[in-house]
Amino acid sequence: MSQRKVSQREVFQREVSQRKVSQREVSQRQVSQREVSRREVFQRKVSQREVSQREVFQREVSLREVSQREVSQREVSQREVSQREVSQREVSQREVSQREVSLREVSQREVSQREVSQREVSQREVSLREVSQREVSLREVSQREVSQREVSQREVSQREVSQREVSQREVSQTEVS
């Protein structure tokens, strides 16, 4: 009986020890699995962080590229606008200069026409004056001629009268004698 008890105790102790060992193994396995799961979780987190950082970096890069494109487009648009304004200013200046030139030409033509008209008027006036002076001179000459004719006729008439008187005297004297 004592041996049976001892054997049973040993068996029991063995079972207990085996159970302890199995529990230890199980606990170790659980611990190892937990560590593995923790590592996996950590790696996942790390990988997610890396992925998120990459995405953030890519987003920043894309945003920078977009902003640079927008800036470049703005600069190009501003340059085009400035060039258009410059071209419009040049065109407006050319138009103004052409208008000034045309106005100057028109004013010069008007001045030249006025001068020509004034010259013509002055020449006409001079010609009219000359004609009037000629007419006056001709009138004076004609009047002088008429006066001279009258004087000559008077003289002739007086001479005739004097000759008649002389002839009558002679006749009267001859008759008296």
PDB file of C-alpha atoms in Angstrom:
ATOM      1  CA  MET A   1       0.000   0.000   0.000  1.00  0.00           C
ATOM      2  CA  SER A   2       2.758   2.337   0.856  1.00  0.00           C
ATOM      3  CA  GLN A   3       4.398   1.706  -2.486  1.00  0.00           C
ATOM      4  CA  ARG A   4       1.162   2.328  -4.298  1.00  0.00           C
ATOM      5  CA  LYS A   5       0.751   5.569  -2.466  1.00  0.00           C
ATOM      6  CA  VAL A   6       4.275   6.526  -3.288  1.00  0.00           C
ATOM      7  CA  SER A   7       3.784   5.625  -6.886  1.00  0.00           C
ATOM      8  CA  GLN A   8       0.532   7.541  -6.960  1.00  0.00           C
ATOM      9  CA  ARG A   9       2.240  10.513  -5.407  1.00  0.00           C
ATOM     10  CA  GLU A  10       4.989  10.334  -7.922  1.00  0.00           C
ATOM     11  CA  VAL A  11       2.513  10.041 -10.706  1.00  0.00           C
ATOM     12  CA  PHE A  12       0.602  12.923  -9.281  1.00  0.00           C
ATOM     13  CA  GLN A  13       3.751  14.943  -8.864  1.00  0.00           C
ATOM     14  CA  ARG A  14       4.785  14.092 -12.388  1.00  0.00           C
ATOM     15  CA  GLU A  15       1.434  15.132 -13.689  1.00  0.00           C
ATOM     16  CA  VAL A  16       1.618  18.313 -11.683  1.00  0.00           C
ATOM     17  CA  SER A  17       5.093  18.976 -12.936  1.00  0.00           C
ATOM     18  CA  GLN A  18       4.047  18.173 -16.471  1.00  0.00           C
ATOM     19  CA  ARG A  19       1.081  20.427 -16.097  1.00  0.00           C
ATOM     20  CA  LYS A  20       3.321  23.144 -14.769  1.00  0.00           C
ATOM     21  CA  VAL A  21       5.717  22.593 -17.639  1.00  0.00           C
ATOM     22  CA  SER A  22       2.869  22.586 -20.122  1.00  0.00           C
ATOM     23  CA  GLN A  23       1.435  25.711 -18.519  1.00  0.00           C
ATOM     24  CA  ARG A  24       4.861  27.320 -18.683  1.00  0.00           C
ATOM     25  CA  GLU A  25       5.183  26.369 -22.283  1.00  0.00           C
ATOM     26  CA  VAL A  26       1.722  27.654 -22.953  1.00  0.00           C
ATOM     27  CA  SER A  27       2.480  30.866 -21.106  1.00  0.00           C
ATOM     28  CA  GLN A  28       5.764  31.180 -22.970  1.00  0.00           C
ATOM     29  CA  ARG A  29       3.975  30.575 -26.222  1.00  0.00           C
ATOM     30  CA  GLN A  30       1.406  33.145 -25.322  1.00  0.00           C
ATOM     31  CA  VAL A  31       4.143  35.564 -24.356  1.00  0.00           C
ATOM     32  CA  SER A  32       5.984  34.885 -27.585  1.00  0.00           C
ATOM     33  CA  GLN A  33       2.777  35.244 -29.555  1.00  0.00           C
ATOM     34  CA  ARG A  34       2.044  38.473 -27.763  1.00  0.00           C
ATOM     35  CA  GLU A  35       5.518  39.726 -28.561  1.00  0.00           C
ATOM     36  CA  VAL A  36       5.072  38.678 -32.162  1.00  0.00           C
ATOM     37  CA  SER A  37       1.698  40.391 -32.296  1.00  0.00           C
ATOM     38  CA  ARG A  38       3.196  43.481 -30.658  1.00  0.00           C
ATOM     39  CA  ARG A  39       6.023  43.480 -33.145  1.00  0.00           C
ATOM     40  CA  GLU A  40       3.592  43.058 -35.984  1.00  0.00           C
ATOM     41  CA  VAL A  41       1.454  45.865 -34.646  1.00  0.00           C
ATOM     42  CA  PHE A  42       4.537  48.036 -34.209  1.00  0.00           C
ATOM     43  CA  GLN A  43       5.731  47.224 -37.708  1.00  0.00           C
ATOM     44  CA  ARG A  44       2.292  47.946 -39.062  1.00  0.00           C
ATOM     45  CA  LYS A  45       2.227  51.245 -37.271  1.00  0.00           C
ATOM     46  CA  VAL A  46       5.718  52.032 -38.509  1.00  0.00           C
ATOM     47  CA  SER A  47       4.762  51.064 -42.039  1.00  0.00           C
ATOM     48  CA  GLN A  48       1.569  53.107 -41.805  1.00  0.00           C
ATOM     49  CA  ARG A  49       3.559  56.055 -40.515  1.00  0.00           C
ATOM     50  CA  GLU A  50       6.016  55.681 -43.351  1.00  0.00           C
ATOM     51  CA  VAL A  51       3.186  55.398 -45.835  1.00  0.00           C
ATOM     52  CA  SER A  52       1.458  58.412 -44.324  1.00  0.00           C
ATOM     53  CA  GLN A  53       4.725  60.364 -44.365  1.00  0.00           C
ATOM     54  CA  ARG A  54       5.281  59.410 -47.982  1.00  0.00           C
ATOM     55  CA  GLU A  55       1.764  60.453 -48.857  1.00  0.00           C
ATOM     56  CA  VAL A  56       2.232  63.738 -47.019  1.00  0.00           C
ATOM     57  CA  PHE A  57       5.549  64.306 -48.789  1.00  0.00           C
ATOM     58  CA  GLN A  58       4.017  63.478 -52.146  1.00  0.00           C
ATOM     59  CA  ARG A  59       1.107  65.784 -51.421  1.00  0.00           C
ATOM     60  CA  GLU A  60       3.496  68.556 -50.477  1.00  0.00           C
ATOM     61  CA  VAL A  61       5.518  67.937 -53.620  1.00  0.00           C
ATOM     62  CA  SER A  62       2.371  67.933 -55.736  1.00  0.00           C
ATOM     63  CA  LEU A  63       1.151  71.102 -54.051  1.00  0.00           C
ATOM     64  CA  ARG A  64       4.515  72.751 -54.625  1.00  0.00           C
ATOM     65  CA  GLU A  65       4.444  71.730 -58.264  1.00  0.00           C
ATOM     66  CA  VAL A  66       0.907  73.029 -58.616  1.00  0.00           C
ATOM     67  CA  SER A  67       1.835  76.284 -56.890  1.00  0.00           C
ATOM     68  CA  GLN A  68       4.904  76.645 -59.095  1.00  0.00           C
ATOM     69  CA  ARG A  69       2.783  76.000 -62.178  1.00  0.00           C
ATOM     70  CA  GLU A  70       0.268  78.576 -61.049  1.00  0.00           C
ATOM     71  CA  VAL A  71       3.050  81.063 -60.370  1.00  0.00           C
ATOM     72  CA  SER A  72       4.595  80.384 -63.760  1.00  0.00           C
ATOM     73  CA  GLN A  73       1.205  80.736 -65.447  1.00  0.00           C
ATOM     74  CA  ARG A  74       0.595  83.979 -63.589  1.00  0.00           C
ATOM     75  CA  GLU A  75       3.984  85.287 -64.640  1.00  0.00           C
ATOM     76  CA  VAL A  76       3.307  84.288 -68.231  1.00  0.00           C
ATOM     77  CA  SER A  77      -0.121  85.924 -68.134  1.00  0.00           C
ATOM     78  CA  GLN A  78       1.331  89.060 -66.576  1.00  0.00           C
ATOM     79  CA  ARG A  79       4.036  89.162 -69.222  1.00  0.00           C
ATOM     80  CA  GLU A  80       1.427  88.770 -71.956  1.00  0.00           C
ATOM     81  CA  VAL A  81      -0.696  91.496 -70.401  1.00  0.00           C
ATOM     82  CA  SER A  82       2.313  93.798 -70.073  1.00  0.00           C
ATOM     83  CA  GLN A  83       3.318  93.110 -73.677  1.00  0.00           C
ATOM     84  CA  ARG A  84      -0.224  93.807 -74.834  1.00  0.00           C
ATOM     85  CA  GLU A  85      -0.279  97.054 -72.883  1.00  0.00           C
ATOM     86  CA  VAL A  86       3.079  98.047 -74.345  1.00  0.00           C
ATOM     87  CA  SER A  87       1.905  97.191 -77.852  1.00  0.00           C
ATOM     88  CA  GLN A  88      -1.318  99.124 -77.336  1.00  0.00           C
ATOM     89  CA  ARG A  89       0.638 102.104 -76.027  1.00  0.00           C
ATOM     90  CA  GLU A  90       2.931 101.981 -79.038  1.00  0.00           C
ATOM     91  CA  VAL A  91      -0.043 101.768 -81.383  1.00  0.00           C
ATOM     92  CA  SER A  92      -1.768 104.661 -79.614  1.00  0.00           C
ATOM     93  CA  GLN A  93       1.429 106.729 -79.731  1.00  0.00           C
ATOM     94  CA  ARG A  94       1.799 105.982 -83.426  1.00  0.00           C
ATOM     95  CA  GLU A  95      -1.793 107.001 -84.057  1.00  0.00           C
ATOM     96  CA  VAL A  96      -1.281 110.195 -82.075  1.00  0.00           C
ATOM     97  CA  SER A  97       1.925 110.968 -83.969  1.00  0.00           C
ATOM     98  CA  GLN A  98       0.214 110.288 -87.287  1.00  0.00           C
ATOM     99  CA  ARG A  99      -2.683 112.521 -86.294  1.00  0.00           C
ATOM    100  CA  GLU A 100      -0.266 115.278 -85.300  1.00  0.00           C
ATOM    101  CA  VAL A 101       1.559 114.912 -88.590  1.00  0.00           C
ATOM    102  CA  SER A 102      -1.703 115.015 -90.517  1.00  0.00           C
ATOM    103  CA  LEU A 103      -2.845 118.057 -88.566  1.00  0.00           C
ATOM    104  CA  ARG A 104       0.453 119.789 -89.229  1.00  0.00           C
ATOM    105  CA  GLU A 105       0.189 119.006 -92.925  1.00  0.00           C
ATOM    106  CA  VAL A 106      -3.363 120.305 -93.014  1.00  0.00           C
ATOM    107  CA  SER A 107      -2.357 123.471 -91.145  1.00  0.00           C
ATOM    108  CA  GLN A 108       0.592 123.993 -93.479  1.00  0.00           C
ATOM    109  CA  ARG A 109      -1.662 123.519 -96.481  1.00  0.00           C
ATOM    110  CA  GLU A 110      -4.142 126.008 -95.085  1.00  0.00           C
ATOM    111  CA  VAL A 111      -1.341 128.478 -94.395  1.00  0.00           C
ATOM    112  CA  SER A 112       0.061 128.000 -97.890  1.00  0.00           C
ATOM    113  CA  GLN A 113      -3.402 128.420 -99.403  1.00  0.00           C
ATOM    114  CA  ARG A 114      -3.957 131.558 -97.352  1.00  0.00           C
ATOM    115  CA  GLU A 115      -0.627 132.935 -98.470  1.00  0.00           C
ATOM    116  CA  VAL A 116      -1.441 132.137-102.081  1.00  0.00           C
ATOM    117  CA  SER A 117      -4.874 133.718-101.753  1.00  0.00           C
ATOM    118  CA  GLN A 118      -3.369 136.793-100.097  1.00  0.00           C
ATOM    119  CA  ARG A 119      -0.791 137.062-102.858  1.00  0.00           C
ATOM    120  CA  GLU A 120      -3.497 136.765-105.488  1.00  0.00           C
ATOM    121  CA  VAL A 121      -5.575 139.396-103.717  1.00  0.00           C
ATOM    122  CA  SER A 122      -2.569 141.703-103.389  1.00  0.00           C
ATOM    123  CA  GLN A 123      -1.704 141.184-107.055  1.00  0.00           C
ATOM    124  CA  ARG A 124      -5.280 141.911-108.039  1.00  0.00           C
ATOM    125  CA  GLU A 125      -5.279 145.034-105.937  1.00  0.00           C
ATOM    126  CA  VAL A 126      -1.997 146.122-107.493  1.00  0.00           C
ATOM    127  CA  SER A 127      -3.314 145.433-110.958  1.00  0.00           C
ATOM    128  CA  LEU A 128      -6.519 147.321-110.201  1.00  0.00           C
ATOM    129  CA  ARG A 129      -4.527 150.248-108.859  1.00  0.00           C
ATOM    130  CA  GLU A 130      -2.366 150.262-111.949  1.00  0.00           C
ATOM    131  CA  VAL A 131      -5.427 150.142-114.181  1.00  0.00           C
ATOM    132  CA  SER A 132      -7.063 152.929-112.222  1.00  0.00           C
ATOM    133  CA  GLN A 133      -3.884 155.009-112.394  1.00  0.00           C
ATOM    134  CA  ARG A 134      -3.672 154.416-116.131  1.00  0.00           C
ATOM    135  CA  GLU A 135      -7.260 155.435-116.533  1.00  0.00           C
ATOM    136  CA  VAL A 136      -6.635 158.546-114.467  1.00  0.00           C
ATOM    137  CA  SER A 137      -3.533 159.368-116.477  1.00  0.00           C
ATOM    138  CA  LEU A 138      -5.399 158.790-119.719  1.00  0.00           C
ATOM    139  CA  ARG A 139      -8.197 161.031-118.544  1.00  0.00           C
ATOM    140  CA  GLU A 140      -5.732 163.714-117.606  1.00  0.00           C
ATOM    141  CA  VAL A 141      -4.015 163.417-120.960  1.00  0.00           C
ATOM    142  CA  SER A 142      -7.321 163.563-122.769  1.00  0.00           C
ATOM    143  CA  GLN A 143      -8.373 166.588-120.751  1.00  0.00           C
ATOM    144  CA  ARG A 144      -5.056 168.273-121.514  1.00  0.00           C
ATOM    145  CA  GLU A 145      -5.473 167.555-125.190  1.00  0.00           C
ATOM    146  CA  VAL A 146      -9.006 168.884-125.121  1.00  0.00           C
ATOM    147  CA  SER A 147      -7.899 172.016-123.291  1.00  0.00           C
ATOM    148  CA  GLN A 148      -5.019 172.468-125.723  1.00  0.00           C
ATOM    149  CA  ARG A 149      -7.390 172.072-128.656  1.00  0.00           C
ATOM    150  CA  GLU A 150      -9.724 174.596-127.169  1.00  0.00           C
ATOM    151  CA  VAL A 151      -6.856 177.002-126.618  1.00  0.00           C
ATOM    152  CA  SER A 152      -5.598 176.490-130.141  1.00  0.00           C
ATOM    153  CA  GLN A 153      -9.082 176.988-131.551  1.00  0.00           C
ATOM    154  CA  ARG A 154      -9.452 180.153-129.550  1.00  0.00           C
ATOM    155  CA  GLU A 155      -6.147 181.387-130.810  1.00  0.00           C
ATOM    156  CA  VAL A 156      -7.100 180.552-134.369  1.00  0.00           C
ATOM    157  CA  SER A 157     -10.440 182.264-133.980  1.00  0.00           C
ATOM    158  CA  GLN A 158      -8.796 185.325-132.482  1.00  0.00           C
ATOM    159  CA  ARG A 159      -6.281 185.406-135.320  1.00  0.00           C
ATOM    160  CA  GLU A 160      -9.077 185.166-137.843  1.00  0.00           C
ATOM    161  CA  VAL A 161     -10.938 187.952-136.096  1.00  0.00           C
ATOM    162  CA  SER A 162      -7.865 190.104-135.992  1.00  0.00           C
ATOM    163  CA  GLN A 163      -7.163 189.430-139.647  1.00  0.00           C
ATOM    164  CA  ARG A 164     -10.705 190.361-140.559  1.00  0.00           C
ATOM    165  CA  GLU A 165     -10.435 193.543-138.642  1.00  0.00           C
ATOM    166  CA  VAL A 166      -7.156 194.347-140.346  1.00  0.00           C
ATOM    167  CA  SER A 167      -8.638 193.616-143.742  1.00  0.00           C
ATOM    168  CA  GLN A 168     -11.679 195.740-143.024  1.00  0.00           C
ATOM    169  CA  ARG A 169      -9.450 198.618-141.967  1.00  0.00           C
ATOM    170  CA  GLU A 170      -7.471 198.397-145.098  1.00  0.00           C
ATOM    171  CA  VAL A 171     -10.632 198.362-147.146  1.00  0.00           C
ATOM    172  CA  SER A 172     -11.996 201.371-145.315  1.00  0.00           C
ATOM    173  CA  GLN A 173      -8.777 203.261-145.841  1.00  0.00           C
ATOM    174  CA  THR A 174      -8.704 202.571-149.530  1.00  0.00           C
ATOM    175  CA  GLU A 175     -12.194 203.773-149.843  1.00  0.00           C
ATOM    176  CA  VAL A 176     -11.371 206.971-148.033  1.00  0.00           C
ATOM    177  CA  SER A 177      -8.429 207.633-150.233  1.00  0.00           C
TER     178      SER A 177
END
